[in-house]
Amino acid sequence: MYGLRRHKSMFLLPGLLTLLLIIIFPLLFTIRVSFSGWNVSSPQMDFIAGANYATMLHDSRFWSSIMRLILLAGGTVLIQYVIGFGMALLVWRDVRGRRFWRVLFLVPMMTTPVVMAAIWQMIFHESLGPLNDLLGMLGLTKVAWLTESGPALVALMTVEVWQWTPFMFLLLLAGLLSLPKEPFMAAAIDGADVWRTFWKVTFPLMAPVSVAAVIIRLIEASKLSDSVYVLTSGGPGSSTETPGYYLYIQGLRDQQTGYSGAMSLTYLVLMIVTLTVVAALLTRALKLKGHS
Amino acid sequence: MRPRLYPVFKYTVIAVWACFVAGPFFWAMTTSFKDANAVQGGATYLPWIQYQPTATGWRNIFGGAGGIDVIQPFINSAIVTIAASAISLVLGSLAAYALSRYRFKIGFIKNSDIVFFFVSQRIMPPVVLVIPFFYLLQWAGLLDSIAGLVIVTVALLLPIAVWVMVDFFNGIPREIDEMAMLDGCGPLQTFVRAILPNSLPGLTVAAMFCAVFGWNDFFFAFRLTFTEVQTLPQAVVALNSSIPPWWTLSAAALFGVAPLVLLAIWVERYLSKGNLSGAVR
């Protein structure tokens, strides 16, 4: 057809070029900066080869933030998946007030993470917050939720589960609603009970959606930093720091621009590699073909 | 599990999760009607019984003494979110339509690689982008401006728009395109007059995701705007200090999250019909 070649570029190019223009400069800039000792106060951008990367290799604070992120993201995404799937199954069919529950279970996802983290900070407050008050009523000892490293991590995970389980719920409910009816009728005729129907029919049919939902959540969770900033500011000490937050401290607060650039790129590469491997493993484990 | 006990189990689990979901909202709502005495005496829950409600918190966020004015940040957030979402939806659905209907081959790069390029931008941590953006906007004279914030927000939202729309367009039969072409429509006319009207559910879902991530962005606004342009999340977080005026913070927080909660209630019908399922395959 005449002009088709021109037309197809006309559709694609505006979006593609916009994104390339917005993304490519920051990426090249960060690569250049990562080989310099540059900070905001020095006018010249020098070249110090791999010195930043050498420093980074010995920066245990950076590496422990990476390990912490892997545990936090992996742990919370798994919890989100289990609860999100469970809730989607419960309000999928025959439940009273189905629409009400669906809306209610979606709401946390629509709220601003930093703003809700501020609300959670009040809830976790050691002496004035409701959580310790309720623990007290039950006769339990109060917990220093945000000023002790273990409880602070639990608090952070609680907020993440609260905020993002709805996203899993949304994707999995959409998946459940688009499933074909025939396999369920066949299972009912065979006399399979609820448990058996789930493992033999629902779960395998939902595998592609599940993998996609888990990968999307892992991508978003790997950037975790906003709620850390509000809830604990990385503390106590650096016990709740994620790479996103540590990079903010180094690059923006302490203005070690070159060093934070080197860590940024390392963090980005590690994330891409990890997520690709996880995606491949999940796809293979569930014997999916041709799905992302 | 015995069948008779299943409903009991089901409603118990739903109720427990509902309490967890609603808890922070309940706490914010009751706290927003407290005063300093009611907060500093320890946790209280029931208005009139445990404390005397007052509207101080709510007056403070609308320019009352000792508070903040949330109206201007609200307008800023709204402009940035709407403009960035609109740009992302237009560019994103055009690109998604091309990727769904035409075959591209530039060297070894094919359609799926271009889609992956778009989606992979979500992997980019904001902290990698923010320092270069700072200098880029400074050079362009757009630092601390709405226009600057709109441009960087498009980088966050465009991948989402493409991601949702490609799969949605894939689900629309090609016969619709062919019919329009037979009626004498060019490619752009086909897209605008035949495809877009059939894409409202997909566009609604994409718009919702853009609105959520645009409205809720804190990091870019925090680092790239200062005094001239303050967004709503910035205004709320600015209240969050060590001895916070909890009543004002709660009122501001509820005010800040209300628009998207209302949006959730409105778009639930599209979300729960499985319209999203294409996007997750």
PDB file of N, CA and C in Angstrom, chain B residues 169-250:
ATOM      1  N   PHE B 169      -4.634  -3.230  21.932  1.00  0.00           N
ATOM      2  CA  PHE B 169      -4.825  -3.162  20.471  1.00  0.00           C
ATOM      3  C   PHE B 169      -4.715  -4.550  19.844  1.00  0.00           C
ATOM      4  N   ASN B 170      -3.805  -5.370  20.379  1.00  0.00           N
ATOM      5  CA  ASN B 170      -3.678  -6.734  19.846  1.00  0.00           C
ATOM      6  C   ASN B 170      -4.987  -7.498  19.965  1.00  0.00           C
ATOM      7  N   GLY B 171      -5.791  -7.132  20.999  1.00  0.00           N
ATOM      8  CA  GLY B 171      -7.048  -7.828  21.206  1.00  0.00           C
ATOM      9  C   GLY B 171      -8.181  -7.321  20.330  1.00  0.00           C
ATOM     10  N   ILE B 172      -7.956  -6.209  19.610  1.00  0.00           N
ATOM     11  CA  ILE B 172      -9.004  -5.671  18.727  1.00  0.00           C
ATOM     12  C   ILE B 172      -8.843  -6.302  17.341  1.00  0.00           C
ATOM     13  N   PRO B 173      -9.917  -6.905  16.799  1.00  0.00           N
ATOM     14  CA  PRO B 173      -9.777  -7.616  15.524  1.00  0.00           C
ATOM     15  C   PRO B 173      -9.318  -6.696  14.391  1.00  0.00           C
ATOM     16  N   ARG B 174      -8.467  -7.232  13.543  1.00  0.00           N
ATOM     17  CA  ARG B 174      -7.960  -6.444  12.424  1.00  0.00           C
ATOM     18  C   ARG B 174      -9.039  -6.136  11.388  1.00  0.00           C
ATOM     19  N   GLU B 175     -10.142  -6.907  11.432  1.00  0.00           N
ATOM     20  CA  GLU B 175     -11.229  -6.655  10.478  1.00  0.00           C
ATOM     21  C   GLU B 175     -11.740  -5.218  10.615  1.00  0.00           C
ATOM     22  N   ILE B 176     -11.686  -4.683  11.834  1.00  0.00           N
ATOM     23  CA  ILE B 176     -12.159  -3.315  12.042  1.00  0.00           C
ATOM     24  C   ILE B 176     -11.309  -2.339  11.236  1.00  0.00           C
ATOM     25  N   ASP B 177      -9.987  -2.531  11.257  1.00  0.00           N
ATOM     26  CA  ASP B 177      -9.099  -1.685  10.459  1.00  0.00           C
ATOM     27  C   ASP B 177      -9.436  -1.810   8.981  1.00  0.00           C
ATOM     28  N   GLU B 178      -9.624  -3.088   8.547  1.00  0.00           N
ATOM     29  CA  GLU B 178      -9.849  -3.331   7.125  1.00  0.00           C
ATOM     30  C   GLU B 178     -11.146  -2.700   6.644  1.00  0.00           C
ATOM     31  N   MET B 179     -12.205  -2.808   7.477  1.00  0.00           N
ATOM     32  CA  MET B 179     -13.482  -2.185   7.125  1.00  0.00           C
ATOM     33  C   MET B 179     -13.317  -0.676   6.940  1.00  0.00           C
ATOM     34  N   ALA B 180     -12.598  -0.053   7.889  1.00  0.00           N
ATOM     35  CA  ALA B 180     -12.405   1.398   7.813  1.00  0.00           C
ATOM     36  C   ALA B 180     -11.623   1.769   6.570  1.00  0.00           C
ATOM     37  N   MET B 181     -10.598   0.959   6.271  1.00  0.00           N
ATOM     38  CA  MET B 181      -9.783   1.225   5.075  1.00  0.00           C
ATOM     39  C   MET B 181     -10.645   1.118   3.816  1.00  0.00           C
ATOM     40  N   LEU B 182     -11.516   0.092   3.801  1.00  0.00           N
ATOM     41  CA  LEU B 182     -12.399  -0.081   2.642  1.00  0.00           C
ATOM     42  C   LEU B 182     -13.321   1.120   2.466  1.00  0.00           C
ATOM     43  N   ASP B 183     -13.703   1.724   3.598  1.00  0.00           N
ATOM     44  CA  ASP B 183     -14.555   2.908   3.533  1.00  0.00           C
ATOM     45  C   ASP B 183     -13.768   4.151   3.131  1.00  0.00           C
ATOM     46  N   GLY B 184     -12.495   3.973   2.850  1.00  0.00           N
ATOM     47  CA  GLY B 184     -11.702   5.085   2.348  1.00  0.00           C
ATOM     48  C   GLY B 184     -10.943   5.877   3.387  1.00  0.00           C
ATOM     49  N   CYS B 185     -10.781   5.310   4.589  1.00  0.00           N
ATOM     50  CA  CYS B 185     -10.008   5.998   5.620  1.00  0.00           C
ATOM     51  C   CYS B 185      -8.517   5.746   5.401  1.00  0.00           C
ATOM     52  N   GLY B 186      -7.701   6.780   5.628  1.00  0.00           N
ATOM     53  CA  GLY B 186      -6.259   6.590   5.650  1.00  0.00           C
ATOM     54  C   GLY B 186      -5.875   5.973   6.981  1.00  0.00           C
ATOM     55  N   PRO B 187      -4.581   5.640   7.163  1.00  0.00           N
ATOM     56  CA  PRO B 187      -4.163   5.009   8.418  1.00  0.00           C
ATOM     57  C   PRO B 187      -4.502   5.825   9.664  1.00  0.00           C
ATOM     58  N   LEU B 188      -4.241   7.140   9.612  1.00  0.00           N
ATOM     59  CA  LEU B 188      -4.490   7.961  10.795  1.00  0.00           C
ATOM     60  C   LEU B 188      -5.996   8.057  11.074  1.00  0.00           C
ATOM     61  N   GLN B 189      -6.772   8.202   9.981  1.00  0.00           N
ATOM     62  CA  GLN B 189      -8.233   8.262  10.130  1.00  0.00           C
ATOM     63  C   GLN B 189      -8.771   6.954  10.685  1.00  0.00           C
ATOM     64  N   THR B 190      -8.224   5.850  10.194  1.00  0.00           N
ATOM     65  CA  THR B 190      -8.628   4.544  10.700  1.00  0.00           C
ATOM     66  C   THR B 190      -8.418   4.474  12.204  1.00  0.00           C
ATOM     67  N   PHE B 191      -7.232   4.930  12.616  1.00  0.00           N
ATOM     68  CA  PHE B 191      -6.885   4.883  14.039  1.00  0.00           C
ATOM     69  C   PHE B 191      -7.841   5.737  14.867  1.00  0.00           C
ATOM     70  N   VAL B 192      -8.073   6.980  14.404  1.00  0.00           N
ATOM     71  CA  VAL B 192      -8.869   7.917  15.199  1.00  0.00           C
ATOM     72  C   VAL B 192     -10.353   7.542  15.187  1.00  0.00           C
ATOM     73  N   ARG B 193     -10.850   7.127  14.017  1.00  0.00           N
ATOM     74  CA  ARG B 193     -12.296   6.954  13.909  1.00  0.00           C
ATOM     75  C   ARG B 193     -12.775   5.533  14.147  1.00  0.00           C
ATOM     76  N   ALA B 194     -11.911   4.548  13.894  1.00  0.00           N
ATOM     77  CA  ALA B 194     -12.370   3.165  14.061  1.00  0.00           C
ATOM     78  C   ALA B 194     -11.773   2.500  15.306  1.00  0.00           C
ATOM     79  N   ILE B 195     -10.495   2.773  15.595  1.00  0.00           N
ATOM     80  CA  ILE B 195      -9.835   2.045  16.682  1.00  0.00           C
ATOM     81  C   ILE B 195     -10.066   2.713  18.037  1.00  0.00           C
ATOM     82  N   LEU B 196      -9.810   4.021  18.098  1.00  0.00           N
ATOM     83  CA  LEU B 196      -9.933   4.701  19.392  1.00  0.00           C
ATOM     84  C   LEU B 196     -11.318   4.543  20.039  1.00  0.00           C
ATOM     85  N   PRO B 197     -12.420   4.699  19.269  1.00  0.00           N
ATOM     86  CA  PRO B 197     -13.732   4.547  19.917  1.00  0.00           C
ATOM     87  C   PRO B 197     -13.943   3.142  20.498  1.00  0.00           C
ATOM     88  N   ASN B 198     -13.253   2.146  19.938  1.00  0.00           N
ATOM     89  CA  ASN B 198     -13.363   0.782  20.462  1.00  0.00           C
ATOM     90  C   ASN B 198     -12.386   0.508  21.597  1.00  0.00           C
ATOM     91  N   SER B 199     -11.585   1.511  21.942  1.00  0.00           N
ATOM     92  CA  SER B 199     -10.506   1.279  22.908  1.00  0.00           C
ATOM     93  C   SER B 199     -10.753   1.953  24.244  1.00  0.00           C
ATOM     94  N   LEU B 200     -11.960   2.449  24.473  1.00  0.00           N
ATOM     95  CA  LEU B 200     -12.181   3.214  25.708  1.00  0.00           C
ATOM     96  C   LEU B 200     -11.833   2.450  26.988  1.00  0.00           C
ATOM     97  N   PRO B 201     -12.206   1.145  27.096  1.00  0.00           N
ATOM     98  CA  PRO B 201     -11.816   0.450  28.325  1.00  0.00           C
ATOM     99  C   PRO B 201     -10.307   0.404  28.515  1.00  0.00           C
ATOM    100  N   GLY B 202      -9.576   0.108  27.435  1.00  0.00           N
ATOM    101  CA  GLY B 202      -8.113   0.063  27.518  1.00  0.00           C
ATOM    102  C   GLY B 202      -7.528   1.416  27.847  1.00  0.00           C
ATOM    103  N   LEU B 203      -8.048   2.459  27.180  1.00  0.00           N
ATOM    104  CA  LEU B 203      -7.558   3.807  27.444  1.00  0.00           C
ATOM    105  C   LEU B 203      -7.841   4.215  28.888  1.00  0.00           C
ATOM    106  N   THR B 204      -9.001   3.790  29.418  1.00  0.00           N
ATOM    107  CA  THR B 204      -9.346   4.136  30.803  1.00  0.00           C
ATOM    108  C   THR B 204      -8.348   3.510  31.775  1.00  0.00           C
ATOM    109  N   VAL B 205      -8.031   2.211  31.528  1.00  0.00           N
ATOM    110  CA  VAL B 205      -7.079   1.540  32.407  1.00  0.00           C
ATOM    111  C   VAL B 205      -5.709   2.205  32.306  1.00  0.00           C
ATOM    112  N   ALA B 206      -5.267   2.488  31.064  1.00  0.00           N
ATOM    113  CA  ALA B 206      -3.963   3.135  30.879  1.00  0.00           C
ATOM    114  C   ALA B 206      -3.953   4.506  31.547  1.00  0.00           C
ATOM    115  N   ALA B 207      -5.052   5.261  31.379  1.00  0.00           N
ATOM    116  CA  ALA B 207      -5.133   6.598  31.979  1.00  0.00           C
ATOM    117  C   ALA B 207      -5.086   6.506  33.500  1.00  0.00           C
ATOM    118  N   MET B 208      -5.749   5.465  34.053  1.00  0.00           N
ATOM    119  CA  MET B 208      -5.736   5.316  35.502  1.00  0.00           C
ATOM    120  C   MET B 208      -4.329   5.074  36.014  1.00  0.00           C
ATOM    121  N   PHE B 209      -3.596   4.162  35.333  1.00  0.00           N
ATOM    122  CA  PHE B 209      -2.228   3.898  35.776  1.00  0.00           C
ATOM    123  C   PHE B 209      -1.362   5.145  35.655  1.00  0.00           C
ATOM    124  N   CYS B 210      -1.524   5.890  34.549  1.00  0.00           N
ATOM    125  CA  CYS B 210      -0.758   7.132  34.390  1.00  0.00           C
ATOM    126  C   CYS B 210      -1.087   8.099  35.521  1.00  0.00           C
ATOM    127  N   ALA B 211      -2.385   8.231  35.828  1.00  0.00           N
ATOM    128  CA  ALA B 211      -2.798   9.160  36.875  1.00  0.00           C
ATOM    129  C   ALA B 211      -2.209   8.753  38.229  1.00  0.00           C
ATOM    130  N   VAL B 212      -2.239   7.442  38.528  1.00  0.00           N
ATOM    131  CA  VAL B 212      -1.719   6.975  39.814  1.00  0.00           C
ATOM    132  C   VAL B 212      -0.240   7.310  39.937  1.00  0.00           C
ATOM    133  N   PHE B 213       0.547   6.923  38.919  1.00  0.00           N
ATOM    134  CA  PHE B 213       1.992   7.113  39.043  1.00  0.00           C
ATOM    135  C   PHE B 213       2.384   8.580  38.893  1.00  0.00           C
ATOM    136  N   GLY B 214       1.594   9.344  38.126  1.00  0.00           N
ATOM    137  CA  GLY B 214       1.890  10.764  37.998  1.00  0.00           C
ATOM    138  C   GLY B 214       1.561  11.530  39.276  1.00  0.00           C
ATOM    139  N   TRP B 215       0.373  11.303  39.797  1.00  0.00           N
ATOM    140  CA  TRP B 215      -0.087  12.011  40.999  1.00  0.00           C
ATOM    141  C   TRP B 215       0.773  11.646  42.205  1.00  0.00           C
ATOM    142  N   ASN B 216       1.183  10.380  42.283  1.00  0.00           N
ATOM    143  CA  ASN B 216       1.880   9.898  43.469  1.00  0.00           C
ATOM    144  C   ASN B 216       3.386  10.097  43.426  1.00  0.00           C
ATOM    145  N   ASP B 217       3.917  10.591  42.292  1.00  0.00           N
ATOM    146  CA  ASP B 217       5.365  10.776  42.219  1.00  0.00           C
ATOM    147  C   ASP B 217       5.808  11.806  43.242  1.00  0.00           C
ATOM    148  N   PHE B 218       6.830  11.445  43.988  1.00  0.00           N
ATOM    149  CA  PHE B 218       7.357  12.364  44.983  1.00  0.00           C
ATOM    150  C   PHE B 218       8.796  12.738  44.648  1.00  0.00           C
ATOM    151  N   PHE B 219       9.568  11.741  44.244  1.00  0.00           N
ATOM    152  CA  PHE B 219      11.014  11.916  44.139  1.00  0.00           C
ATOM    153  C   PHE B 219      11.403  12.989  43.123  1.00  0.00           C
ATOM    154  N   PHE B 220      10.835  12.918  41.904  1.00  0.00           N
ATOM    155  CA  PHE B 220      11.180  13.909  40.887  1.00  0.00           C
ATOM    156  C   PHE B 220      10.775  15.308  41.324  1.00  0.00           C
ATOM    157  N   ALA B 221       9.549  15.422  41.829  1.00  0.00           N
ATOM    158  CA  ALA B 221       9.078  16.732  42.267  1.00  0.00           C
ATOM    159  C   ALA B 221       9.954  17.262  43.401  1.00  0.00           C
ATOM    160  N   PHE B 222      10.358  16.345  44.297  1.00  0.00           N
ATOM    161  CA  PHE B 222      11.149  16.702  45.470  1.00  0.00           C
ATOM    162  C   PHE B 222      12.504  17.279  45.055  1.00  0.00           C
ATOM    163  N   ARG B 223      13.140  16.692  44.019  1.00  0.00           N
ATOM    164  CA  ARG B 223      14.476  17.128  43.636  1.00  0.00           C
ATOM    165  C   ARG B 223      14.487  18.173  42.537  1.00  0.00           C
ATOM    166  N   LEU B 224      13.413  18.280  41.757  1.00  0.00           N
ATOM    167  CA  LEU B 224      13.472  19.144  40.569  1.00  0.00           C
ATOM    168  C   LEU B 224      12.605  20.393  40.687  1.00  0.00           C
ATOM    169  N   THR B 225      11.849  20.512  41.764  1.00  0.00           N
ATOM    170  CA  THR B 225      11.120  21.759  42.005  1.00  0.00           C
ATOM    171  C   THR B 225      11.335  22.159  43.462  1.00  0.00           C
ATOM    172  N   PHE B 226      11.272  23.446  43.736  1.00  0.00           N
ATOM    173  CA  PHE B 226      11.603  23.896  45.091  1.00  0.00           C
ATOM    174  C   PHE B 226      10.565  24.847  45.640  1.00  0.00           C
ATOM    175  N   THR B 227      10.704  26.127  45.288  1.00  0.00           N
ATOM    176  CA  THR B 227       9.823  27.114  45.902  1.00  0.00           C
ATOM    177  C   THR B 227       8.665  27.489  44.993  1.00  0.00           C
ATOM    178  N   GLU B 228       8.925  27.553  43.694  1.00  0.00           N
ATOM    179  CA  GLU B 228       7.896  28.029  42.761  1.00  0.00           C
ATOM    180  C   GLU B 228       6.778  27.003  42.620  1.00  0.00           C
ATOM    181  N   VAL B 229       7.185  25.744  42.428  1.00  0.00           N
ATOM    182  CA  VAL B 229       6.214  24.702  42.172  1.00  0.00           C
ATOM    183  C   VAL B 229       6.323  23.643  43.260  1.00  0.00           C
ATOM    184  N   GLN B 230       5.279  23.519  44.058  1.00  0.00           N
ATOM    185  CA  GLN B 230       5.268  22.468  45.057  1.00  0.00           C
ATOM    186  C   GLN B 230       4.091  21.557  44.737  1.00  0.00           C
ATOM    187  N   THR B 231       4.359  20.237  44.693  1.00  0.00           N
ATOM    188  CA  THR B 231       3.248  19.326  44.431  1.00  0.00           C
ATOM    189  C   THR B 231       2.655  18.859  45.752  1.00  0.00           C
ATOM    190  N   LEU B 232       1.512  18.202  45.664  1.00  0.00           N
ATOM    191  CA  LEU B 232       0.790  17.811  46.868  1.00  0.00           C
ATOM    192  C   LEU B 232       1.592  16.853  47.772  1.00  0.00           C
ATOM    193  N   PRO B 233       2.202  15.782  47.206  1.00  0.00           N
ATOM    194  CA  PRO B 233       3.000  14.928  48.091  1.00  0.00           C
ATOM    195  C   PRO B 233       4.106  15.702  48.803  1.00  0.00           C
ATOM    196  N   GLN B 234       4.734  16.648  48.085  1.00  0.00           N
ATOM    197  CA  GLN B 234       5.772  17.463  48.722  1.00  0.00           C
ATOM    198  C   GLN B 234       5.206  18.242  49.890  1.00  0.00           C
ATOM    199  N   ALA B 235       4.040  18.848  49.678  1.00  0.00           N
ATOM    200  CA  ALA B 235       3.429  19.672  50.717  1.00  0.00           C
ATOM    201  C   ALA B 235       3.112  18.834  51.948  1.00  0.00           C
ATOM    202  N   VAL B 236       2.630  17.605  51.736  1.00  0.00           N
ATOM    203  CA  VAL B 236       2.267  16.759  52.875  1.00  0.00           C
ATOM    204  C   VAL B 236       3.516  16.306  53.622  1.00  0.00           C
ATOM    205  N   VAL B 237       4.543  15.884  52.860  1.00  0.00           N
ATOM    206  CA  VAL B 237       5.746  15.379  53.513  1.00  0.00           C
ATOM    207  C   VAL B 237       6.461  16.499  54.270  1.00  0.00           C
ATOM    208  N   ALA B 238       6.334  17.733  53.760  1.00  0.00           N
ATOM    209  CA  ALA B 238       6.951  18.851  54.454  1.00  0.00           C
ATOM    210  C   ALA B 238       6.386  19.014  55.863  1.00  0.00           C
ATOM    211  N   LEU B 239       5.183  18.538  56.098  1.00  0.00           N
ATOM    212  CA  LEU B 239       4.555  18.623  57.421  1.00  0.00           C
ATOM    213  C   LEU B 239       5.053  17.552  58.370  1.00  0.00           C
ATOM    214  N   ASN B 240       5.711  16.523  57.813  1.00  0.00           N
ATOM    215  CA  ASN B 240       6.056  15.343  58.588  1.00  0.00           C
ATOM    216  C   ASN B 240       7.393  15.535  59.298  1.00  0.00           C
ATOM    217  N   SER B 241       7.377  16.193  60.436  1.00  0.00           N
ATOM    218  CA  SER B 241       8.611  16.413  61.183  1.00  0.00           C
ATOM    219  C   SER B 241       8.570  15.603  62.466  1.00  0.00           C
ATOM    220  N   SER B 242       9.569  15.805  63.327  1.00  0.00           N
ATOM    221  CA  SER B 242       9.666  14.943  64.509  1.00  0.00           C
ATOM    222  C   SER B 242       8.528  15.182  65.504  1.00  0.00           C
ATOM    223  N   ILE B 243       8.124  16.431  65.669  1.00  0.00           N
ATOM    224  CA  ILE B 243       6.954  16.696  66.519  1.00  0.00           C
ATOM    225  C   ILE B 243       5.850  17.227  65.604  1.00  0.00           C
ATOM    226  N   PRO B 244       5.174  16.323  64.897  1.00  0.00           N
ATOM    227  CA  PRO B 244       4.286  16.766  63.831  1.00  0.00           C
ATOM    228  C   PRO B 244       2.935  17.233  64.342  1.00  0.00           C
ATOM    229  N   PRO B 245       2.348  18.202  63.668  1.00  0.00           N
ATOM    230  CA  PRO B 245       0.960  18.532  63.930  1.00  0.00           C
ATOM    231  C   PRO B 245       0.094  17.452  63.269  1.00  0.00           C
ATOM    232  N   TRP B 246      -0.106  16.357  63.996  1.00  0.00           N
ATOM    233  CA  TRP B 246      -0.725  15.175  63.397  1.00  0.00           C
ATOM    234  C   TRP B 246      -2.074  15.447  62.785  1.00  0.00           C
ATOM    235  N   TRP B 247      -2.833  16.352  63.413  1.00  0.00           N
ATOM    236  CA  TRP B 247      -4.171  16.632  62.904  1.00  0.00           C
ATOM    237  C   TRP B 247      -4.088  17.274  61.519  1.00  0.00           C
ATOM    238  N   THR B 248      -3.128  18.209  61.342  1.00  0.00           N
ATOM    239  CA  THR B 248      -2.967  18.851  60.038  1.00  0.00           C
ATOM    240  C   THR B 248      -2.436  17.852  59.014  1.00  0.00           C
ATOM    241  N   LEU B 249      -1.436  17.061  59.443  1.00  0.00           N
ATOM    242  CA  LEU B 249      -0.865  16.049  58.554  1.00  0.00           C
ATOM    243  C   LEU B 249      -1.942  15.085  58.065  1.00  0.00           C
ATOM    244  N   SER B 250      -2.799  14.630  58.981  1.00  0.00           N
ATOM    245  CA  SER B 250      -3.844  13.677  58.604  1.00  0.00           C
ATOM    246  C   SER B 250      -4.830  14.285  57.625  1.00  0.00           C
TER     247      SER B 250
END
